[in-house]
Amino acid sequence: MATLAKEETDFTTLPDMPADVFTAPLKRPEHVGEDWLEPKQTEYDSEDDAIWDDLFKRQMEILPGRAATAFLEGTEKLDLGRGGVPDFGQLSEELGAMTGWSVVPVPMLIPDHVFFWHLANRRFPAGNFIRTRETFDYIQEPDVFHDVFGHVPMLTDPVFADYMQEYGRAGWRAMEYNRLKALGALYWYTVEFGLIQEDVGLRAYGAGILSGPTEAVYAVEAESPNRIMLNVDRVMRTDYVISDLQPTYFVIDSFEDLYHQTVERDFEKLYRNLGPGFTYANTAVIDIDNVVNRGTLEYTLRGGRGSGAKPV
């Protein structure tokens, strides 16, 4: 069986990041080691816990009928609404019994090779801080709410949990061929902003959608964005938007479909043929696309968030 990464790789050892690989430079805080793990989880105060509770309540009022079944079931299994920021130790114990994953605290965004290493060993790095009231609606760097509420419930699904581990293992080969941007696009359009076609209709499973009130509605219901069935080779050639609503979303039939399209695909030849940049704009619809909905792109064409355009 072909896989995303070389079978003989030792994933227990932190990989070296080659000097010629294109990646964002990040300065490691002095208090963390090469694994970038915090010594312990932050001791959140009552206001921090209240912010979590308010964020949780707001999202859970919006997500029924819009979030994937696996996500909603995951929030119940982990009881993420029990009150306050979840304790990572308790969360890891519960999650570990279901799918073998744990949640570990990190101070900020971490380097790609460290992130891959943690995922490859079924550890999900979560930001060790929570947003303020002033940044309640939008925070650029993922905090504990985005990471734990948005991502962790999906790790209760066995197939998706396996996909995440294999994605981490894929990082080794992407670094070998200097194609982290391509692999990052796959993560963006699946783990962060993926949609799934369920019997009851289109639903969101991506954490970037599920942790924000506007995108949770926009991604599933708005007329502006394109919705296209997932084609891995195409997605890995597609640019994406970091600080605004997505012009295009990619849809899967099932998590088994996602797993088979990626984990069982040999990417070595693809990496050899890919250029260092992207081929397709994030608004593009091309001739090979299986289009679920061709959007009007009204929100994007009117200028997006910076222009005050309505997310319609």
mmCIF file of C-alpha atoms in Angstrom:
data_model
loop_
_atom_site.group_PDB
_atom_site.id
_atom_site.type_symbol
_atom_site.label_atom_id
_atom_site.label_comp_id
_atom_site.label_asym_id
_atom_site.label_seq_id
_atom_site.Cartn_x
_atom_site.Cartn_y
_atom_site.Cartn_z
ATOM 1 C CA MET A 1 0.000 0.000 0.000
ATOM 2 C CA ALA A 2 1.338 3.440 -0.902
ATOM 3 C CA THR A 3 1.293 5.943 1.942
ATOM 4 C CA LEU A 4 1.976 9.615 2.485
ATOM 5 C CA ALA A 5 5.264 8.911 4.259
ATOM 6 C CA LYS A 6 8.070 6.380 4.034
ATOM 7 C CA GLU A 7 7.245 3.255 5.988
ATOM 8 C CA GLU A 8 10.787 2.890 7.403
ATOM 9 C CA THR A 9 10.771 6.346 9.029
ATOM 10 C CA ASP A 10 11.286 6.482 12.804
ATOM 11 C CA PHE A 11 8.477 8.773 13.877
ATOM 12 C CA THR A 12 9.452 8.650 17.547
ATOM 13 C CA THR A 13 12.399 10.961 16.899
ATOM 14 C CA LEU A 14 11.955 14.688 16.343
ATOM 15 C CA PRO A 15 12.889 15.327 12.696
ATOM 16 C CA ASP A 16 15.399 17.932 11.627
ATOM 17 C CA MET A 17 14.121 20.807 9.524
ATOM 18 C CA PRO A 18 16.400 21.085 6.459
ATOM 19 C CA ALA A 19 17.930 24.533 6.129
ATOM 20 C CA ASP A 20 16.672 24.978 2.556
ATOM 21 C CA VAL A 21 13.010 24.209 3.310
ATOM 22 C CA PHE A 22 10.588 27.117 2.926
ATOM 23 C CA THR A 23 8.915 27.693 6.288
ATOM 24 C CA ALA A 24 7.985 30.536 8.631
ATOM 25 C CA PRO A 25 10.768 31.481 11.067
ATOM 26 C CA LEU A 26 9.594 31.126 14.661
ATOM 27 C CA LYS A 27 11.607 32.068 17.743
ATOM 28 C CA ARG A 28 11.386 29.429 20.462
ATOM 29 C CA PRO A 29 10.615 30.857 23.920
ATOM 30 C CA GLU A 30 13.386 30.222 26.416
ATOM 31 C CA HIS A 31 11.191 28.259 28.821
ATOM 32 C CA VAL A 32 10.362 25.448 26.376
ATOM 33 C CA GLY A 33 12.590 22.758 24.906
ATOM 34 C CA GLU A 34 12.934 21.535 21.335
ATOM 35 C CA ASP A 35 9.541 19.810 21.628
ATOM 36 C CA TRP A 36 7.982 23.248 22.301
ATOM 37 C CA LEU A 37 5.835 21.796 25.098
ATOM 38 C CA GLU A 38 4.885 23.970 28.046
ATOM 39 C CA PRO A 39 5.907 22.583 31.468
ATOM 40 C CA LYS A 40 2.227 22.575 32.454
ATOM 41 C CA GLN A 41 -1.152 23.860 31.364
ATOM 42 C CA THR A 42 -2.003 27.455 32.257
ATOM 43 C CA GLU A 43 -3.957 27.919 35.483
ATOM 44 C CA TYR A 44 -6.924 29.784 34.062
ATOM 45 C CA ASP A 45 -8.757 32.251 36.281
ATOM 46 C CA SER A 46 -12.502 32.781 36.640
ATOM 47 C CA GLU A 47 -12.646 35.323 33.794
ATOM 48 C CA ASP A 48 -10.796 32.927 31.474
ATOM 49 C CA ASP A 49 -13.263 30.186 32.369
ATOM 50 C CA ALA A 50 -16.181 32.563 31.776
ATOM 51 C CA ILE A 51 -14.813 33.417 28.324
ATOM 52 C CA TRP A 52 -14.616 29.698 27.483
ATOM 53 C CA ASP A 53 -18.172 29.139 28.730
ATOM 54 C CA ASP A 54 -19.538 32.074 26.735
ATOM 55 C CA LEU A 55 -17.717 30.980 23.572
ATOM 56 C CA PHE A 56 -18.942 27.419 24.036
ATOM 57 C CA LYS A 57 -22.541 28.525 24.568
ATOM 58 C CA ARG A 58 -22.497 30.763 21.498
ATOM 59 C CA GLN A 59 -21.106 28.067 19.210
ATOM 60 C CA MET A 60 -23.429 25.348 20.476
ATOM 61 C CA GLU A 61 -26.413 27.561 19.693
ATOM 62 C CA ILE A 62 -25.198 27.918 16.097
ATOM 63 C CA LEU A 63 -23.739 24.513 15.228
ATOM 64 C CA PRO A 64 -26.690 22.082 15.378
ATOM 65 C CA GLY A 65 -27.764 21.548 11.769
ATOM 66 C CA ARG A 66 -24.438 22.924 10.530
ATOM 67 C CA ALA A 67 -21.724 20.848 12.253
ATOM 68 C CA ALA A 68 -20.778 17.290 11.332
ATOM 69 C CA THR A 69 -22.408 14.561 13.386
ATOM 70 C CA ALA A 70 -18.979 13.284 14.493
ATOM 71 C CA PHE A 71 -18.115 16.704 15.898
ATOM 72 C CA LEU A 72 -21.342 17.110 17.867
ATOM 73 C CA GLU A 73 -21.008 13.590 19.233
ATOM 74 C CA GLY A 74 -17.391 14.318 20.162
ATOM 75 C CA THR A 75 -18.297 17.397 22.216
ATOM 76 C CA GLU A 76 -20.775 15.239 24.160
ATOM 77 C CA LYS A 77 -18.325 12.368 24.668
ATOM 78 C CA LEU A 78 -15.725 14.757 26.079
ATOM 79 C CA ASP A 79 -18.285 16.910 27.921
ATOM 80 C CA LEU A 80 -16.600 20.105 26.766
ATOM 81 C CA GLY A 81 -19.419 22.150 28.266
ATOM 82 C CA ARG A 82 -18.813 20.922 31.795
ATOM 83 C CA GLY A 83 -17.663 24.414 32.777
ATOM 84 C CA GLY A 84 -14.451 26.366 32.208
ATOM 85 C CA VAL A 85 -11.382 25.596 30.148
ATOM 86 C CA PRO A 86 -10.987 21.795 30.064
ATOM 87 C CA ASP A 87 -8.131 20.234 31.986
ATOM 88 C CA PHE A 88 -5.712 18.713 29.467
ATOM 89 C CA GLY A 89 -4.839 15.823 31.743
ATOM 90 C CA GLN A 90 -8.455 14.739 32.147
ATOM 91 C CA LEU A 91 -9.143 15.405 28.482
ATOM 92 C CA SER A 92 -6.158 13.292 27.439
ATOM 93 C CA GLU A 93 -7.218 10.435 29.684
ATOM 94 C CA GLU A 94 -10.707 10.389 28.169
ATOM 95 C CA LEU A 95 -9.532 10.879 24.603
ATOM 96 C CA GLY A 96 -6.768 8.326 25.041
ATOM 97 C CA ALA A 97 -9.297 5.663 26.013
ATOM 98 C CA MET A 98 -11.258 6.360 22.808
ATOM 99 C CA THR A 99 -8.613 6.786 20.107
ATOM 100 C CA GLY A 100 -5.196 6.921 21.778
ATOM 101 C CA TRP A 101 -4.739 10.694 21.421
ATOM 102 C CA SER A 102 -3.663 13.244 24.012
ATOM 103 C CA VAL A 103 -3.742 17.056 24.191
ATOM 104 C CA VAL A 104 -0.511 18.891 25.031
ATOM 105 C CA PRO A 105 0.030 22.608 25.792
ATOM 106 C CA VAL A 106 2.213 24.798 23.555
ATOM 107 C CA PRO A 107 2.905 28.536 23.958
ATOM 108 C CA MET A 108 2.090 29.646 20.407
ATOM 109 C CA LEU A 109 2.174 28.459 16.824
ATOM 110 C CA ILE A 110 4.979 25.907 16.633
ATOM 111 C CA PRO A 111 7.373 24.992 13.796
ATOM 112 C CA ASP A 112 6.072 22.639 11.129
ATOM 113 C CA HIS A 113 8.474 19.812 11.889
ATOM 114 C CA VAL A 114 7.574 19.871 15.597
ATOM 115 C CA PHE A 115 3.863 19.954 14.792
ATOM 116 C CA PHE A 116 4.242 16.956 12.451
ATOM 117 C CA TRP A 117 6.158 15.046 15.110
ATOM 118 C CA HIS A 118 3.456 15.531 17.734
ATOM 119 C CA LEU A 119 0.661 14.525 15.335
ATOM 120 C CA ALA A 120 2.628 11.475 14.182
ATOM 121 C CA ASN A 121 2.662 10.361 17.823
ATOM 122 C CA ARG A 122 -1.030 11.129 18.413
ATOM 123 C CA ARG A 123 -0.444 14.279 20.450
ATOM 124 C CA PHE A 124 -2.469 17.351 19.557
ATOM 125 C CA PRO A 125 -0.702 20.652 20.413
ATOM 126 C CA ALA A 126 -3.115 23.213 21.853
ATOM 127 C CA GLY A 127 -2.452 26.881 22.543
ATOM 128 C CA ASN A 128 -1.836 27.480 26.243
ATOM 129 C CA PHE A 129 -3.787 30.748 26.366
ATOM 130 C CA ILE A 130 -7.313 32.014 25.743
ATOM 131 C CA ARG A 131 -8.519 35.114 23.909
ATOM 132 C CA THR A 132 -9.713 38.218 25.739
ATOM 133 C CA ARG A 133 -13.104 39.899 25.639
ATOM 134 C CA GLU A 134 -11.581 42.407 23.211
ATOM 135 C CA THR A 135 -10.664 39.597 20.787
ATOM 136 C CA PHE A 136 -13.760 37.526 21.552
ATOM 137 C CA ASP A 137 -15.028 37.366 17.945
ATOM 138 C CA TYR A 138 -11.734 36.884 16.120
ATOM 139 C CA ILE A 139 -8.179 36.003 17.102
ATOM 140 C CA GLN A 140 -5.460 35.536 14.501
ATOM 141 C CA GLU A 141 -3.329 33.046 16.417
ATOM 142 C CA PRO A 142 -5.233 29.904 17.499
ATOM 143 C CA ASP A 143 -5.977 29.838 21.217
ATOM 144 C CA VAL A 144 -7.168 27.062 23.515
ATOM 145 C CA PHE A 145 -10.779 27.513 22.415
ATOM 146 C CA HIS A 146 -10.012 27.110 18.736
ATOM 147 C CA ASP A 147 -7.659 24.203 19.354
ATOM 148 C CA VAL A 148 -9.663 22.253 21.933
ATOM 149 C CA PHE A 149 -13.236 23.095 20.968
ATOM 150 C CA GLY A 150 -12.581 23.202 17.223
ATOM 151 C CA HIS A 151 -10.182 20.272 16.780
ATOM 152 C CA VAL A 152 -10.326 17.847 19.665
ATOM 153 C CA PRO A 153 -13.933 16.555 19.319
ATOM 154 C CA MET A 154 -13.048 15.259 15.832
ATOM 155 C CA LEU A 155 -10.261 13.175 17.383
ATOM 156 C CA THR A 156 -12.931 10.996 19.015
ATOM 157 C CA ASP A 157 -13.771 9.653 15.538
ATOM 158 C CA PRO A 158 -11.453 6.663 14.911
ATOM 159 C CA VAL A 159 -11.048 7.198 11.164
ATOM 160 C CA PHE A 160 -10.422 10.930 11.434
ATOM 161 C CA ALA A 161 -8.032 10.308 14.340
ATOM 162 C CA ASP A 162 -6.023 7.946 12.130
ATOM 163 C CA TYR A 163 -6.047 10.498 9.310
ATOM 164 C CA MET A 164 -4.551 13.122 11.613
ATOM 165 C CA GLN A 165 -1.729 10.796 12.642
ATOM 166 C CA GLU A 166 -0.972 9.956 9.021
ATOM 167 C CA TYR A 167 -0.999 13.645 8.157
ATOM 168 C CA GLY A 168 1.708 14.183 10.770
ATOM 169 C CA ARG A 169 3.759 11.372 9.296
ATOM 170 C CA ALA A 170 3.341 12.954 5.868
ATOM 171 C CA GLY A 171 5.383 15.911 7.019
ATOM 172 C CA TRP A 172 8.639 13.976 6.757
ATOM 173 C CA ARG A 173 8.276 13.477 3.002
ATOM 174 C CA ALA A 174 6.949 16.994 2.420
ATOM 175 C CA MET A 175 10.095 18.356 4.063
ATOM 176 C CA GLU A 176 12.268 16.070 1.954
ATOM 177 C CA TYR A 177 10.799 17.581 -1.221
ATOM 178 C CA ASN A 178 10.380 21.125 0.189
ATOM 179 C CA ARG A 179 6.616 21.029 -0.359
ATOM 180 C CA LEU A 180 5.274 22.167 2.999
ATOM 181 C CA LYS A 181 3.010 24.740 1.326
ATOM 182 C CA ALA A 182 1.283 21.993 -0.639
ATOM 183 C CA LEU A 183 0.831 19.819 2.443
ATOM 184 C CA GLY A 184 -0.341 22.875 4.371
ATOM 185 C CA ALA A 185 -3.063 23.479 1.782
ATOM 186 C CA LEU A 186 -4.336 19.936 2.358
ATOM 187 C CA TYR A 187 -4.549 20.593 6.113
ATOM 188 C CA TRP A 188 -6.232 23.945 5.513
ATOM 189 C CA TYR A 189 -8.951 22.617 3.230
ATOM 190 C CA THR A 190 -9.672 19.490 5.295
ATOM 191 C CA VAL A 191 -8.765 19.769 8.991
ATOM 192 C CA GLU A 192 -9.389 23.523 9.244
ATOM 193 C CA PHE A 193 -12.090 24.247 6.646
ATOM 194 C CA GLY A 194 -13.477 20.926 5.455
ATOM 195 C CA LEU A 195 -17.124 20.146 4.685
ATOM 196 C CA ILE A 196 -18.748 16.715 4.602
ATOM 197 C CA GLN A 197 -21.857 15.573 2.727
ATOM 198 C CA GLU A 198 -24.070 13.737 5.211
ATOM 199 C CA ASP A 199 -27.468 12.148 4.561
ATOM 200 C CA VAL A 200 -29.098 15.172 6.189
ATOM 201 C CA GLY A 201 -27.125 17.654 4.079
ATOM 202 C CA LEU A 202 -23.871 19.564 3.977
ATOM 203 C CA ARG A 203 -22.088 19.855 7.335
ATOM 204 C CA ALA A 204 -18.795 21.315 8.601
ATOM 205 C CA TYR A 205 -16.011 19.320 10.246
ATOM 206 C CA GLY A 206 -13.140 21.837 9.939
ATOM 207 C CA ALA A 207 -12.041 23.550 13.149
ATOM 208 C CA GLY A 208 -11.712 26.962 11.527
ATOM 209 C CA ILE A 209 -15.398 26.816 10.658
ATOM 210 C CA LEU A 210 -16.640 25.227 13.875
ATOM 211 C CA SER A 211 -14.900 27.645 16.251
ATOM 212 C CA GLY A 212 -16.277 30.838 14.644
ATOM 213 C CA PRO A 213 -19.904 31.996 14.538
ATOM 214 C CA THR A 214 -19.842 33.754 11.163
ATOM 215 C CA GLU A 215 -18.029 31.072 9.180
ATOM 216 C CA ALA A 216 -20.142 28.295 10.698
ATOM 217 C CA VAL A 217 -23.165 29.776 8.926
ATOM 218 C CA TYR A 218 -21.359 31.116 5.854
ATOM 219 C CA ALA A 219 -19.539 27.890 4.945
ATOM 220 C CA VAL A 220 -22.681 25.771 4.921
ATOM 221 C CA GLU A 221 -25.412 28.193 3.826
ATOM 222 C CA ALA A 222 -24.058 31.279 2.011
ATOM 223 C CA GLU A 223 -24.294 31.693 -1.754
ATOM 224 C CA SER A 224 -20.880 33.362 -2.146
ATOM 225 C CA PRO A 225 -18.421 30.465 -1.743
ATOM 226 C CA ASN A 226 -17.663 27.663 -4.161
ATOM 227 C CA ARG A 227 -18.167 24.157 -2.783
ATOM 228 C CA ILE A 228 -16.233 21.498 -4.656
ATOM 229 C CA MET A 229 -15.760 17.787 -4.029
ATOM 230 C CA LEU A 230 -12.310 17.024 -2.649
ATOM 231 C CA ASN A 231 -9.599 16.177 -5.158
ATOM 232 C CA VAL A 232 -6.342 15.919 -3.229
ATOM 233 C CA ASP A 233 -4.012 16.716 -6.123
ATOM 234 C CA ARG A 234 -6.047 19.819 -6.963
ATOM 235 C CA VAL A 235 -6.313 20.986 -3.344
ATOM 236 C CA MET A 236 -2.552 20.778 -2.832
ATOM 237 C CA ARG A 237 -2.134 23.216 -5.735
ATOM 238 C CA THR A 238 -4.687 25.722 -4.377
ATOM 239 C CA ASP A 239 -3.971 28.957 -2.489
ATOM 240 C CA TYR A 240 -5.995 29.805 0.613
ATOM 241 C CA VAL A 241 -7.121 32.776 2.717
ATOM 242 C CA ILE A 242 -5.794 33.062 6.272
ATOM 243 C CA SER A 243 -7.538 36.149 7.652
ATOM 244 C CA ASP A 244 -10.981 36.086 6.032
ATOM 245 C CA LEU A 245 -13.834 33.792 5.086
ATOM 246 C CA GLN A 246 -12.927 31.210 2.456
ATOM 247 C CA PRO A 247 -13.954 31.777 -1.186
ATOM 248 C CA THR A 248 -13.900 27.993 -1.725
ATOM 249 C CA TYR A 249 -14.579 24.926 0.427
ATOM 250 C CA PHE A 250 -13.883 21.293 -0.419
ATOM 251 C CA VAL A 251 -16.367 18.557 0.399
ATOM 252 C CA ILE A 252 -15.857 14.882 1.289
ATOM 253 C CA ASP A 253 -18.362 12.013 1.167
ATOM 254 C CA SER A 254 -17.077 10.466 4.399
ATOM 255 C CA PHE A 255 -14.020 10.332 6.629
ATOM 256 C CA GLU A 256 -13.192 6.978 5.061
ATOM 257 C CA ASP A 257 -13.198 8.811 1.708
ATOM 258 C CA LEU A 258 -10.822 11.435 3.116
ATOM 259 C CA TYR A 259 -8.520 8.755 4.500
ATOM 260 C CA HIS A 260 -8.379 6.746 1.287
ATOM 261 C CA GLN A 261 -7.847 9.790 -0.942
ATOM 262 C CA THR A 262 -4.856 10.890 1.075
ATOM 263 C CA VAL A 263 -3.204 8.145 3.091
ATOM 264 C CA GLU A 264 -3.331 5.635 0.259
ATOM 265 C CA ARG A 265 -2.081 8.133 -2.321
ATOM 266 C CA ASP A 266 1.652 8.034 -3.182
ATOM 267 C CA PHE A 267 2.740 11.672 -3.086
ATOM 268 C CA GLU A 268 6.357 11.246 -4.133
ATOM 269 C CA LYS A 269 5.635 11.737 -7.839
ATOM 270 C CA LEU A 270 3.266 14.616 -7.057
ATOM 271 C CA TYR A 271 5.903 16.398 -4.982
ATOM 272 C CA ARG A 272 8.443 16.046 -7.789
ATOM 273 C CA ASN A 273 6.067 17.742 -10.242
ATOM 274 C CA LEU A 274 4.782 20.510 -7.979
ATOM 275 C CA GLY A 275 6.276 23.977 -8.136
ATOM 276 C CA PRO A 276 7.160 25.844 -4.921
ATOM 277 C CA GLY A 277 4.083 28.076 -5.254
ATOM 278 C CA PHE A 278 0.390 27.461 -5.891
ATOM 279 C CA THR A 279 -1.173 26.838 -9.313
ATOM 280 C CA TYR A 280 -4.779 27.837 -8.611
ATOM 281 C CA ALA A 281 -6.298 30.905 -7.005
ATOM 282 C CA ASN A 282 -8.585 30.340 -4.023
ATOM 283 C CA THR A 283 -11.539 31.529 -6.130
ATOM 284 C CA ALA A 284 -10.887 29.231 -9.101
ATOM 285 C CA VAL A 285 -13.262 26.621 -10.501
ATOM 286 C CA ILE A 286 -11.442 24.444 -13.053
ATOM 287 C CA ASP A 287 -12.536 21.898 -15.629
ATOM 288 C CA ILE A 288 -11.750 18.830 -13.516
ATOM 289 C CA ASP A 289 -13.821 20.040 -10.544
ATOM 290 C CA ASN A 290 -16.866 18.147 -9.356
ATOM 291 C CA VAL A 291 -18.805 21.223 -8.286
ATOM 292 C CA VAL A 292 -21.404 20.953 -5.525
ATOM 293 C CA ASN A 293 -22.190 24.663 -5.671
ATOM 294 C CA ARG A 294 -20.594 27.325 -7.847
ATOM 295 C CA GLY A 295 -20.663 30.422 -5.697
ATOM 296 C CA THR A 296 -21.405 33.987 -6.657
ATOM 297 C CA LEU A 297 -18.171 35.121 -4.916
ATOM 298 C CA GLU A 298 -20.087 38.264 -3.966
ATOM 299 C CA TYR A 299 -18.516 38.534 -0.503
ATOM 300 C CA THR A 300 -14.991 38.142 -1.863
ATOM 301 C CA LEU A 301 -15.501 40.449 -4.864
ATOM 302 C CA ARG A 302 -16.937 43.193 -2.653
ATOM 303 C CA GLY A 303 -13.683 43.166 -0.678
ATOM 304 C CA GLY A 304 -14.336 40.716 2.144
ATOM 305 C CA ARG A 305 -13.938 41.518 5.831
ATOM 306 C CA GLY A 306 -11.897 44.690 5.352
ATOM 307 C CA SER A 307 -14.611 46.300 3.221
ATOM 308 C CA GLY A 308 -17.462 45.520 5.586
ATOM 309 C CA ALA A 309 -19.094 43.272 2.983
ATOM 310 C CA LYS A 310 -21.887 41.055 4.263
ATOM 311 C CA PRO A 311 -21.034 37.321 4.332
ATOM 312 C CA VAL A 312 -23.898 36.288 2.050
#
